Coordinates of C-alpha atoms and ligand atoms in Angstrom, one line a residue:
Chain A
X1 CA 116.3 86.3 65.9
X2 CA 114.4 88.4 68.4
X3 CA 110.6 88.5 68.1
X4 CA 109.6 92.1 69.0
X5 CA 106.2 93.7 69.6
X6 CA 106.0 97.5 69.5
X7 CA 103.0 99.5 70.9
X8 CA 102.1 102.8 69.3
X9 CA 99.3 105.4 69.8
X10 CA 97.5 107.5 67.2
X11 CA 97.5 111.1 68.5
X12 CA 96.5 114.5 67.0
X13 CA 99.4 116.3 65.3
X14 CA 98.4 119.7 66.5
X15 CA 101.4 122.1 66.4
X16 CA 99.5 125.4 66.6
X17 CA 95.9 126.0 67.6
X18 CA 94.3 123.1 69.5
X19 CA 90.5 122.5 69.2
X20 CA 88.5 120.2 71.4
X21 CA 85.8 117.8 70.3
X22 CA 82.2 119.1 70.8
X23 CA 81.8 117.3 74.1
X24 CA 85.0 118.9 75.4
X25 CA 86.4 115.5 76.4
X26 CA 88.7 114.9 73.4
X27 CA 91.3 116.7 71.3
X28 CA 90.0 117.2 67.7
X29 CA 92.7 116.1 65.3
X30 CA 90.6 116.1 62.2
X31 CA 92.1 119.3 60.9
X32 CA 95.7 118.9 62.0
X33 CA 95.9 115.2 61.2
X34 CA 97.3 112.4 63.2
X35 CA 100.7 111.0 64.1
X36 CA 102.6 109.0 66.7
X37 CA 105.1 110.3 69.3
X38 CA 108.7 110.6 68.1
X39 CA 109.5 108.3 71.0
X40 CA 107.4 105.6 69.3
X41 CA 108.9 106.2 65.9
X42 CA 112.3 105.5 67.5
X43 CA 110.8 102.3 69.2
X44 CA 109.7 101.1 65.7
X45 CA 113.2 101.8 64.3
X46 CA 114.8 99.9 67.2
X47 CA 112.3 97.0 66.7
X48 CA 113.2 96.7 63.0
X49 CA 116.9 96.7 63.8
X50 CA 116.6 94.1 66.6
X51 CA 114.3 91.8 64.6
X52 CA 117.0 91.8 61.9
X53 CA 114.8 90.6 59.1
X54 CA 112.6 88.4 61.3
X55 CA 109.0 88.9 62.4
X56 CA 108.2 92.2 64.2
X57 CA 104.7 93.2 65.1
X58 CA 103.2 96.6 65.6
X59 CA 100.1 97.0 67.9
X60 CA 97.8 99.8 68.5
X61 CA 94.7 100.3 70.6
X62 CA 92.7 103.0 68.9
X63 CA 89.8 103.9 66.6
X64 CA 89.4 102.7 63.0
X65 CA 91.7 105.4 61.7
X66 CA 94.6 104.1 63.7
X67 CA 95.2 101.6 60.9
X68 CA 97.0 104.6 59.2
X69 CA 99.6 104.6 62.0
X70 CA 100.0 100.8 61.8
X71 CA 100.5 101.1 58.0
X72 CA 103.1 103.8 58.6
X73 CA 105.1 101.4 60.9
X74 CA 104.6 98.5 58.5
X75 CA 106.0 100.7 55.7
X76 CA 109.4 101.1 57.6
X77 CA 109.9 97.4 58.2
X78 CA 107.4 96.1 60.7
X79 CA 106.0 92.8 59.3
X80 CA 102.7 92.3 61.2
X81 CA 100.0 94.5 62.6
X82 CA 97.5 94.1 65.5
X83 CA 94.7 96.6 65.9
X84 CA 92.7 96.5 69.1
X85 CA 89.7 98.6 68.1
X86 CA 88.4 101.0 70.7
X87 CA 88.2 104.7 71.5
X88 CA 91.6 105.2 73.2
X89 CA 90.2 108.2 75.3
X90 CA 87.9 105.7 77.0
X91 CA 90.8 103.6 78.2
X92 CA 92.9 104.3 81.3
X93 CA 96.6 103.5 81.2
X94 CA 95.8 100.4 83.2
X95 CA 93.0 99.5 80.7
X96 CA 95.5 99.7 77.8
X97 CA 98.1 97.7 79.7
X98 CA 95.5 95.0 80.4
X99 CA 94.5 94.8 76.7
X100 CA 98.1 94.6 75.5
X101 CA 98.9 92.0 78.1
X102 CA 96.0 89.9 76.8
X103 CA 97.4 90.1 73.3
X104 CA 100.9 89.2 74.4
X105 CA 99.6 86.2 76.4
X106 CA 97.5 85.0 73.5
X107 CA 100.6 84.9 71.4
X108 CA 102.5 83.0 74.1
X109 CA 99.7 80.5 74.4
X110 CA 99.8 80.1 70.6
X111 CA 103.4 78.9 71.1
X112 CA 105.4 81.9 69.7
X113 CA 105.8 84.4 72.6
X114 CA 107.4 87.8 71.9
X115 CA 110.9 88.2 73.3
X116 CA 110.7 91.9 73.7
X117 CA 107.9 94.5 74.0
X118 CA 108.8 98.1 73.2
X119 CA 106.6 101.1 73.8
X120 CA 107.1 104.9 73.8
X121 CA 108.1 106.3 77.1
X122 CA 105.0 108.5 77.2
X123 CA 102.2 109.1 74.7
X124 CA 102.3 112.4 72.9
X125 CA 98.8 113.4 74.0
X126 CA 98.1 112.0 77.5
X127 CA 101.7 111.8 78.6
X128 CA 100.8 109.2 81.3
X129 CA 104.3 107.7 81.7
X130 CA 103.0 104.3 82.9
X131 CA 101.5 102.0 80.3
X132 CA 104.8 100.1 79.8
X133 CA 105.4 99.7 83.5
X134 CA 101.8 98.5 84.1
X135 CA 102.2 96.1 81.2
X136 CA 105.4 94.6 82.7
X137 CA 103.7 94.0 86.0
X138 CA 100.7 92.4 84.3
X139 CA 103.0 90.0 82.5
X140 CA 105.5 89.6 85.3
X141 CA 108.4 90.9 83.1
X142 CA 111.2 93.2 84.0
X143 CA 110.9 96.7 82.6
X144 CA 113.2 99.6 81.9
X145 CA 111.9 103.1 80.9
X146 CA 113.5 106.0 79.0
X147 CA 115.8 103.8 76.8
X148 CA 117.5 105.1 73.7
X149 CA 119.4 102.1 72.3
X150 CA 118.6 98.4 72.3
X151 CA 120.6 95.4 71.2
X152 CA 120.2 91.7 72.0
X153 CA 122.8 89.1 72.8
X154 CA 121.4 85.6 73.1
X155 CA 118.5 86.0 75.6
X156 CA 119.8 89.2 77.1
X157 CA 118.8 92.7 76.1
X158 CA 121.4 95.4 76.3
X159 CA 119.8 98.8 76.8
X160 CA 121.2 102.3 77.2
X161 CA 119.6 105.5 78.3
X162 CA 120.6 108.8 79.8
X163 CA 120.7 108.8 83.6
X164 CA 121.5 111.7 86.0
X165 CA 125.3 110.8 86.0
X166 CA 125.8 109.7 82.4
X167 CA 124.8 107.1 80.0
X168 CA 123.4 104.0 81.8
X169 CA 123.6 100.4 80.6
X170 CA 121.1 97.7 81.6
X171 CA 121.5 94.0 80.9
X172 CA 118.0 92.5 81.2
X173 CA 117.0 88.9 80.6
X174 CA 114.2 88.4 78.0
X175 CA 111.3 88.5 77.9
X176 CA 111.2 92.2 78.9
X177 CA 109.3 95.4 78.5
X178 CA 111.3 98.5 77.4
X179 CA 110.0 102.1 76.9
X180 CA 111.8 104.3 74.4
X181 CA 112.8 107.9 74.4
X182 CA 113.8 109.8 71.2
X183 CA 117.5 110.5 70.6
X184 CA 119.3 107.1 70.2
X185 CA 118.4 106.2 66.6
X186 CA 117.2 108.0 63.5
X187 CA 113.9 106.6 62.4
X188 CA 114.2 105.6 58.7
X189 CA 111.9 107.0 56.0
X190 CA 109.6 104.6 54.2
X191 CA 110.7 103.4 50.7
X192 CA 108.3 103.0 47.8
X193 CA 108.7 99.3 48.2
X194 CA 108.0 99.6 51.9
X195 CA 104.8 101.5 51.3
X196 CA 103.6 98.8 48.8
X197 CA 104.4 96.1 51.2
X198 CA 102.6 97.9 54.0
X199 CA 99.4 98.0 52.0
X200 CA 99.3 94.2 51.8
X201 CA 100.8 93.4 55.3
X202 CA 98.4 91.4 57.5
X203 CA 96.6 93.4 60.2
X204 CA 94.8 91.3 62.8
X205 CA 91.8 93.2 64.3
X206 CA 90.8 92.4 67.8
X207 CA 88.1 93.6 70.2
X208 CA 89.0 94.6 73.7
X209 CA 88.8 91.7 76.1
X210 CA 86.9 93.7 78.8
X211 CA 85.0 96.9 79.2
X212 CA 87.5 99.7 80.1
X213 CA 87.3 101.2 83.6
X214 CA 88.1 104.6 82.0
X215 CA 90.7 107.3 82.7
X216 CA 88.9 109.5 85.2
X217 CA 89.0 112.4 82.8
X218 CA 86.4 115.0 83.9
X219 CA 87.2 117.9 81.5
X220 CA 89.7 119.3 79.1
X221 CA 90.4 122.9 78.7
X222 CA 92.6 124.9 76.3
X223 CA 94.3 127.6 78.3
X224 CA 93.9 130.9 76.6
X225 CA 97.2 132.0 74.9
X226 CA 99.1 134.6 76.8
X227 CA 98.2 138.1 75.5
X228 CA 100.5 139.3 72.7
X229 CA 102.6 141.9 74.6
X230 CA 105.7 141.6 72.5
X231 CA 107.9 144.6 72.3
X232 CA 109.6 144.7 68.9
X233 CA 113.1 145.9 69.4
X234 CA 113.6 146.6 65.7
X235 CA 114.2 145.0 62.4
X236 CA 117.3 143.3 61.1
X237 CA 120.8 144.2 62.0
X238 CA 119.7 147.7 63.1
X239 CA 118.1 146.2 66.2
X240 CA 121.4 145.0 67.6
X241 CA 121.9 148.0 70.0
X242 CA 118.4 147.7 71.3
X243 CA 119.0 144.0 72.0
X244 CA 122.2 144.8 73.9
X245 CA 120.4 147.5 75.9
X246 CA 117.7 145.1 76.8
X247 CA 120.2 142.5 78.0
X248 CA 121.8 145.2 80.2
X249 CA 118.3 146.1 81.5
X250 CA 117.6 142.5 82.3
X251 CA 120.9 142.2 84.2
X252 CA 122.2 139.5 81.8
X253 CA 125.3 141.6 81.0
X254 CA 127.7 142.4 83.8
Chain B
X1 CA 100.3 112.8 105.3
X2 CA 101.8 113.5 101.9
X3 CA 104.8 111.4 101.0
X4 CA 107.2 113.1 98.4
X5 CA 110.0 111.2 96.6
X6 CA 112.8 113.7 96.2
X7 CA 116.1 113.7 94.3
X8 CA 119.6 115.1 94.8
X9 CA 121.3 117.3 92.2
X10 CA 124.8 118.6 92.7
X11 CA 124.7 117.7 96.4
X12 CA 121.5 119.7 97.2
X13 CA 117.8 119.0 96.8
X14 CA 117.0 119.0 93.0
X15 CA 115.0 122.1 91.9
X16 CA 112.2 120.0 90.6
X17 CA 112.0 118.2 93.9
X18 CA 111.7 121.6 95.7
X19 CA 108.9 122.4 93.4
X20 CA 107.2 119.0 94.2
X21 CA 107.6 119.7 98.0
X22 CA 106.0 123.2 97.6
X23 CA 103.2 121.6 95.6
X24 CA 102.7 118.9 98.2
X25 CA 102.6 121.5 101.1
X26 CA 99.7 123.2 99.3
X27 CA 97.5 120.1 99.9
X28 CA 97.2 121.0 103.5
X29 CA 98.6 117.9 105.2
X30 CA 102.0 117.2 106.8
X31 CA 104.7 116.3 104.4
X32 CA 107.4 113.6 104.7
X33 CA 110.1 112.8 102.1
X34 CA 111.9 109.8 100.8
X35 CA 115.3 110.7 99.4
X36 CA 116.2 108.9 96.2
X37 CA 120.0 108.5 96.6
X38 CA 122.4 105.6 96.5
X39 CA 123.4 104.5 100.0
X40 CA 126.6 106.4 101.0
X41 CA 125.5 109.6 99.2
X42 CA 126.0 112.8 101.3
X43 CA 122.4 113.8 101.9
X44 CA 123.0 116.5 104.6
X45 CA 122.3 119.4 102.3
X46 CA 119.2 117.8 100.9
X47 CA 117.9 117.1 104.3
X48 CA 118.5 120.8 105.2
X49 CA 116.6 121.8 102.0
X50 CA 113.7 119.5 103.1
X51 CA 113.5 121.4 106.4
X52 CA 113.3 124.7 104.5
X53 CA 110.4 123.2 102.5
X54 CA 108.6 122.3 105.8
X55 CA 109.2 118.6 105.7
X56 CA 108.4 116.9 109.0
X57 CA 110.3 113.7 108.5
X58 CA 112.9 112.4 106.0
X59 CA 113.3 108.8 105.1
X60 CA 116.8 107.8 104.1
X61 CA 117.5 104.4 102.6
X62 CA 120.4 102.1 103.2
X63 CA 121.3 98.7 101.9
X64 CA 123.7 97.1 99.4
X65 CA 121.0 96.3 96.8
X66 CA 120.3 100.0 96.2
X67 CA 123.9 101.0 95.3
X68 CA 123.1 100.6 91.6
X69 CA 119.8 102.1 90.6
X70 CA 116.8 99.7 90.1
X71 CA 113.4 101.3 89.7
X72 CA 111.4 98.3 91.0
X73 CA 113.6 98.1 94.1
X74 CA 113.0 101.8 94.8
X75 CA 109.3 101.3 94.2
X76 CA 109.3 98.5 96.8
X77 CA 111.0 100.9 99.3
X78 CA 108.5 103.7 98.6
X79 CA 105.5 101.3 98.8
X80 CA 106.9 100.1 102.1
X81 CA 107.1 103.7 103.5
X82 CA 103.6 104.4 102.2
X83 CA 102.2 101.3 103.9
X84 CA 104.0 102.0 107.2
X85 CA 103.0 105.7 107.4
X86 CA 99.5 105.4 105.9
X87 CA 100.2 108.4 103.6
X88 CA 97.1 109.6 101.7
X89 CA 99.1 110.8 98.7
X90 CA 102.4 110.1 96.9
X91 CA 104.0 113.0 95.0
X92 CA 107.2 113.4 93.0
X93 CA 108.7 115.6 90.3
X94 CA 108.2 114.6 86.7
X95 CA 111.8 113.6 86.2
X96 CA 112.6 110.4 84.4
X97 CA 113.6 108.6 87.6
X98 CA 110.7 109.8 89.7
X99 CA 108.1 109.2 87.0
X100 CA 109.4 105.7 86.6
X101 CA 109.4 104.8 90.3
X102 CA 105.9 106.3 90.8
X103 CA 104.6 104.3 87.8
X104 CA 106.0 101.1 89.5
X105 CA 104.3 102.0 92.8
X106 CA 101.0 102.7 91.0
X107 CA 101.2 99.4 89.1
X108 CA 102.1 97.4 92.3
X109 CA 99.2 99.0 94.3
X110 CA 96.9 98.9 91.2
X111 CA 95.9 102.5 91.7
X112 CA 95.8 105.3 89.1
X113 CA 98.6 107.8 88.7
X114 CA 98.3 111.3 87.2
X115 CA 101.4 112.7 85.5
X116 CA 102.3 116.3 85.0
X117 CA 100.0 117.9 87.6
X118 CA 99.7 121.7 87.8
X119 CA 97.4 121.9 90.8
X120 CA 95.4 119.5 93.1
X121 CA 92.8 119.8 95.7
X122 CA 90.8 117.3 97.8
X123 CA 87.1 117.1 97.0
X124 CA 84.2 115.4 98.6
X125 CA 83.5 115.0 102.3
X126 CA 85.7 116.9 104.7
X127 CA 87.3 119.1 102.1
X128 CA 88.3 122.1 104.2
X129 CA 91.9 121.9 103.0
X130 CA 92.4 123.2 99.5
X131 CA 95.7 123.2 97.6
X132 CA 97.7 126.4 97.6
X133 CA 97.4 127.6 94.1
X134 CA 94.3 125.6 93.4
X135 CA 91.9 127.1 90.9
X136 CA 89.6 124.3 90.1
X137 CA 86.8 124.3 87.7
X138 CA 83.4 124.0 89.4
X139 CA 82.7 120.3 89.2
X140 CA 79.4 120.3 91.2
X141 CA 78.8 117.7 93.8
X142 CA 78.7 114.6 91.6
X143 CA 82.5 114.4 91.1
X144 CA 83.0 112.1 94.1
X145 CA 85.6 112.0 96.7
X146 CA 89.3 112.1 96.2
X147 CA 92.0 114.4 94.8
X148 CA 90.9 116.6 92.0
X149 CA 94.0 117.1 89.7
X150 CA 94.5 119.5 86.9
X151 CA 97.4 118.3 84.7
X152 CA 99.1 119.1 81.5
X153 CA 98.4 117.0 78.4
X154 CA 99.5 117.4 74.8
X155 CA 102.7 118.9 76.0
X156 CA 100.9 121.5 78.1
X157 CA 98.7 122.9 75.3
X158 CA 95.7 121.3 77.0
X159 CA 94.8 121.0 80.7
X160 CA 92.9 117.9 81.9
X161 CA 90.9 117.7 85.0
X162 CA 90.8 114.3 86.5
X163 CA 89.8 112.7 89.8
X164 CA 92.1 110.4 91.7
X165 CA 89.6 108.5 93.9
X166 CA 91.9 105.7 95.1
X167 CA 94.2 105.9 98.1
X168 CA 97.0 106.6 97.9
X169 CA 96.6 109.2 95.2
X170 CA 99.8 109.2 93.1
X171 CA 100.9 112.1 91.0
X172 CA 103.9 113.7 89.4
X173 CA 104.3 117.5 89.2
X174 CA 104.9 119.2 85.9
X175 CA 108.4 120.7 85.8
X176 CA 108.7 124.4 86.6
X177 CA 104.9 124.7 86.9
X178 CA 105.3 125.6 90.6
X179 CA 107.7 128.2 92.0
X180 CA 109.5 126.6 95.0
X181 CA 109.0 128.7 98.1
X182 CA 110.2 128.1 101.6
X183 CA 107.7 127.0 104.1
X184 CA 106.5 129.8 106.6
X185 CA 107.7 127.5 109.4
X186 CA 110.7 125.2 108.7
X187 CA 110.0 121.5 109.2
X188 CA 111.8 119.3 111.8
X189 CA 113.1 117.1 108.9
X190 CA 113.9 114.4 111.5
X191 CA 115.8 111.6 109.8
X192 CA 114.8 107.9 109.9
X193 CA 116.9 105.3 108.0
X194 CA 115.1 102.4 106.3
X195 CA 117.1 99.3 105.5
X196 CA 114.7 97.5 103.2
X197 CA 114.7 93.8 102.1
X198 CA 114.7 93.8 98.3
X199 CA 113.2 90.9 96.5
X200 CA 115.4 89.4 93.7
X201 CA 112.6 90.0 91.1
X202 CA 112.9 93.7 91.9
X203 CA 116.6 93.6 90.8
X204 CA 116.0 92.1 87.4
X205 CA 116.4 95.5 85.8
X206 CA 119.3 97.3 87.4
X207 CA 121.9 99.7 86.1
X208 CA 124.9 97.6 85.1
X209 CA 127.3 100.4 84.3
X210 CA 127.4 104.2 83.9
X211 CA 129.5 106.0 81.4
X212 CA 130.2 109.6 82.4
X213 CA 129.2 112.0 79.6
X214 CA 132.0 113.0 77.3
X215 CA 130.3 115.6 75.2
X216 CA 127.4 117.8 76.2
X217 CA 124.2 116.6 77.9
X218 CA 120.6 117.6 78.5
X219 CA 121.5 118.4 82.1
X220 CA 123.6 121.5 81.3
X221 CA 120.6 122.7 79.2
X222 CA 118.0 122.3 81.9
X223 CA 120.3 124.2 84.4
X224 CA 121.4 127.0 82.1
X225 CA 120.6 130.6 83.0
X226 CA 120.9 131.7 79.4
X227 CA 119.8 129.6 76.4
X228 CA 120.3 130.6 72.8
X229 CA 117.9 128.6 70.6
X230 CA 118.1 127.7 66.9
X231 CA 115.5 126.2 64.6
X232 CA 115.0 125.6 60.9
X233 CA 116.0 129.2 60.3
X234 CA 119.6 128.2 61.0
X235 CA 119.4 126.9 57.4
X236 CA 121.7 123.9 57.7
X237 CA 124.4 122.3 59.8
X238 CA 126.8 125.2 59.1
X239 CA 124.3 127.8 60.2
X240 CA 125.1 127.6 64.0
X241 CA 128.3 129.7 64.1
X242 CA 126.4 132.8 65.3
X243 CA 124.2 131.1 67.9
X244 CA 127.3 129.2 69.3
X245 CA 129.2 132.5 69.5
X246 CA 126.3 134.3 71.1
X247 CA 125.7 131.5 73.7
X248 CA 129.4 131.6 74.6
X249 CA 129.4 135.3 74.9
X250 CA 126.4 135.3 77.2
X251 CA 127.7 132.4 79.3
X252 CA 124.9 130.2 78.1
X253 CA 124.3 127.1 76.1
X254 CA 122.6 126.3 72.8
X255 CA 119.2 124.7 72.6
X256 CA 117.5 123.6 69.3
X257 CA 114.2 122.6 67.8
X258 CA 113.2 119.1 66.7
X259 CA 113.6 120.0 63.1
X260 CA 117.2 120.7 63.8
X261 CA 117.8 117.3 65.5
X262 CA 115.8 115.3 63.1
X263 CA 117.7 116.7 60.2
X264 CA 120.9 115.7 62.0
X265 CA 122.2 119.3 62.2
X266 CA 122.8 119.1 65.9
X267 CA 122.6 116.2 68.5
X268 CA 119.4 115.3 70.2
X269 CA 120.6 116.2 73.7
X270 CA 120.3 119.9 72.7
X271 CA 116.6 119.6 71.8
X272 CA 114.2 121.7 73.8
X273 CA 110.6 120.6 74.0
X274 CA 108.1 117.9 74.7
X275 CA 110.5 115.1 73.6
X276 CA 113.6 117.1 74.6
X277 CA 114.6 119.1 77.7
X278 CA 112.4 121.4 79.7
X279 CA 114.5 124.5 80.1
X280 CA 114.1 127.1 82.9
X281 CA 116.5 130.0 82.0
X282 CA 116.4 133.6 83.0
X283 CA 116.8 134.4 79.2
X284 CA 115.9 132.4 76.1
X285 CA 116.8 133.7 72.7
X286 CA 115.1 131.5 70.1
X287 CA 116.4 132.2 66.6
X288 CA 114.5 130.9 63.6
X289 CA 112.2 128.8 65.8
X290 CA 108.4 129.1 65.0
X291 CA 107.2 128.1 68.5
X292 CA 105.1 125.0 67.8
X293 CA 103.3 123.8 71.0
X294 CA 105.7 120.9 71.4
X295 CA 108.6 123.3 71.4
X296 CA 106.8 125.8 73.7
X297 CA 106.2 122.8 76.1
X298 CA 110.0 122.9 76.8
X299 CA 110.6 126.7 77.0
X300 CA 107.5 128.3 78.4
X301 CA 109.1 128.6 81.9
X302 CA 111.8 130.9 80.6
X303 CA 111.7 134.2 82.5
X304 CA 112.3 136.4 79.5
X305 CA 112.2 135.4 75.8
X306 CA 113.7 137.5 73.1
X307 CA 112.8 136.0 69.8
X308 CA 114.7 136.5 66.5
X309 CA 112.5 135.6 63.5
X310 CA 111.8 136.7 60.0
X311 CA 108.1 136.3 60.6
X312 CA 106.5 138.8 63.0
X313 CA 103.4 136.6 63.3
X314 CA 105.3 133.4 64.3
X315 CA 103.9 132.1 67.7
X316 CA 107.3 132.4 69.2
X317 CA 107.3 136.1 68.4
X318 CA 103.8 136.8 69.6
X319 CA 104.4 134.9 72.9
X320 CA 107.8 136.5 73.5
X321 CA 108.5 139.5 75.7
X322 CA 110.8 141.0 73.1
X323 CA 111.5 140.3 69.5
X324 CA 113.7 141.3 66.6
X325 CA 112.1 140.8 63.2
X326 CA 114.8 139.8 60.8
X327 CA 117.2 137.2 59.4
X328 CA 119.1 135.6 62.2
X329 CA 122.2 135.4 59.9
X330 CA 122.2 139.2 59.8
X331 CA 120.9 140.0 63.3
X332 CA 123.3 137.8 65.3
X333 CA 126.5 139.0 63.7
X334 CA 125.3 142.6 64.4
X335 CA 124.6 141.7 68.0
X336 CA 128.0 140.0 68.4
X337 CA 129.7 143.2 67.0
X338 CA 127.6 145.4 69.4
X339 CA 128.6 143.2 72.3
X340 CA 132.3 143.3 71.3
X341 CA 132.1 147.1 71.0
X342 CA 130.7 147.3 74.5
X343 CA 133.8 145.3 75.7
Ligands
LIG1 C1 104.5 114.5 69.4 C2 105.5 115.6 68.9 C3 106.5 115.9 69.7 C4 107.4 117.0 69.3 N1 108.4 117.3 70.2 C5 109.2 118.4 69.8 C6 110.2 118.9 70.7 O1 110.5 118.3 71.7 N2 110.9 120.0 70.4 C7 110.6 120.7 69.2 O2 111.2 121.8 69.0 N3 109.7 120.3 68.4 C8 108.9 119.1 68.7 N4 108.0 118.7 67.8 C9 107.9 119.3 66.4 C10 107.2 120.6 66.4 O3 105.8 120.4 66.2 C11 107.7 121.5 65.3 O4 107.6 120.8 64.0 C12 109.1 122.1 65.4 O5 109.3 122.6 66.7 C13 109.4 123.1 64.4 O6 110.8 123.5 64.5 P1 111.2 124.9 63.9 O7 110.6 126.0 64.7 O8 112.7 124.9 63.9 O9 110.8 124.9 62.4 P2 109.6 125.7 61.7 O10 108.3 125.4 62.4 O11 109.7 125.3 60.3 O12 109.9 127.2 61.9 C14 111.0 127.8 61.4 C15 110.9 129.3 61.8 O13 112.1 130.0 61.4 C16 111.8 131.2 60.9 N5 112.9 131.5 60.0 C17 113.2 130.9 58.8 N6 114.4 131.4 58.3 C18 114.8 132.3 59.2 C19 116.0 133.2 59.2 N7 116.9 133.2 58.3 N8 116.1 134.0 60.3 C20 115.2 134.0 61.3 N9 114.1 133.3 61.3 C21 113.9 132.4 60.2 C22 110.4 131.0 60.2 O14 109.7 132.3 60.1 C23 109.8 130.1 61.2 O15 109.1 130.8 62.2 C24 107.2 117.7 68.1 C25 106.1 117.3 67.3 C26 105.2 116.3 67.7 C27 104.1 115.9 66.8

């Protein structure tokens, strides 16, 4: 059985208007609500599959409310939770990697090291593309990014992802770090049983091991939406000739 | 000197790499390039493209260990060129490969990396040179010294200003945020070949095999000149006949929203957006797609958008150049008939 750790991040679920926090340094998710990246939902699904009924742990570094995202992962089959409490905006990708590495090492020192650590390829908010890679270097593990399917044979992980020339397969000795992209698996929906279990599942709360260096963020800004200059070509089927005329104007039709 | 990691696509320099080179030139220092290509690849066209982009020197890489791709091995190569040349900055496109390699380099050197940059300019002492398209917020004098970067976060809905104070500054350029333009004076693009020694540890994660794609792929979507989009408005897995026919008629491909892929109506490689492909077509025709910011993240570089939507207030409609307000299942057949009549 493969002992898997998955790292997820609570992010604002804004799909339309985005508002910033009063200090202008954060994205206000209090109206839109919070979620995790689809990439991380797929990482959770892969972890549950690979763990095959065994222990699989979900970890997040985030504020108190991030427990919601841990519970959501516990509801679809993760068995244990770790919550490193902190304001994720105050942590650089290197800071996060250091904290996750400390949690991974602690588990190793306790005599039951994780075989595989999964993360999303890039967080939905900061899109830094690097926590997984930095974590691998901190731990001395091999790392592959942008993976869509994961299986384990003995002590080897078989990983596939999309490369420039087709689907690529990696065979990597465990322990390893893998970052996941959406598209290889369908995340399952939580069952009623799963939700009940998640309420009672153990979540270990940890404090960060060191003071974060910080991300270097100076300011955030919401670019003004482009002015509404849409030309309505018409309504319903009657607009078809105007559509074709516009295509001709644009030079799309030969 | 600015070092740029560039990639090859269909024998020539990848479009996103041309964008990265144009971006790098804006920083006001000489530009050199490392070509990410397996030894034995024909790089002549890419080197010529580098010259067009004003590149002074091109580093090609040789050696048996690099025949199959391994990110850590490439990171060791790039770190080696950085050390040897004393480059101040490392730039690449935001492609999967380039992002991965730059993250490795940043981890090895223990310096920050900024992903998805839109603009950058040096700040602090001796800051005569300012990036080409730079439009920086006024940060006062307490910002420090380094490279001030504006980059996309939240799929491009928010722009973050951040300071890269360490040397080298490492950053990837947001796809299609910069229009590639030829340098006013072509570069010498003199070629040097590096034959690096790769440590065994850097080959622990290496591509073992590649299966050429049988069906479609994200690559045809990112290169398409015409994309016909479909979202929840398609109504179900059987609701794509019209968009498929329209795409075929216009010589384009179909792109879809995440609702469509997560409901299993169409495969994920057709998804446009933050967790799908970033498209760059001359024409995008999104049908029954609301235009959430995560979808917009993938289609905002389209030259012209003609939206088809029942809701005249949908963000996709208000952001489009043209729109038809109506049911896609009535509008598209009428368009197909009108195109047929035209011959
Ligand atoms: C972290 C994160 C990442 C995401 N990544 C992506 C991504 O990569 N790509 C992506 O697309 N989404 C992504 N999403 C999801 C995104 O937020 C939206 O939920 C999604 O884009 C909505 O899809 P839609 O427009 O098809 O559906 P809806 O938002 O439901 O819109 C349907 C639209 O169709 C119109 N309509 C309905 N019926 C018809 C009809 N018969 N004819 C014409 N119009 C009709 C409606 O007026 C409406 O505008 C992401 C979300 C998150 C949180």
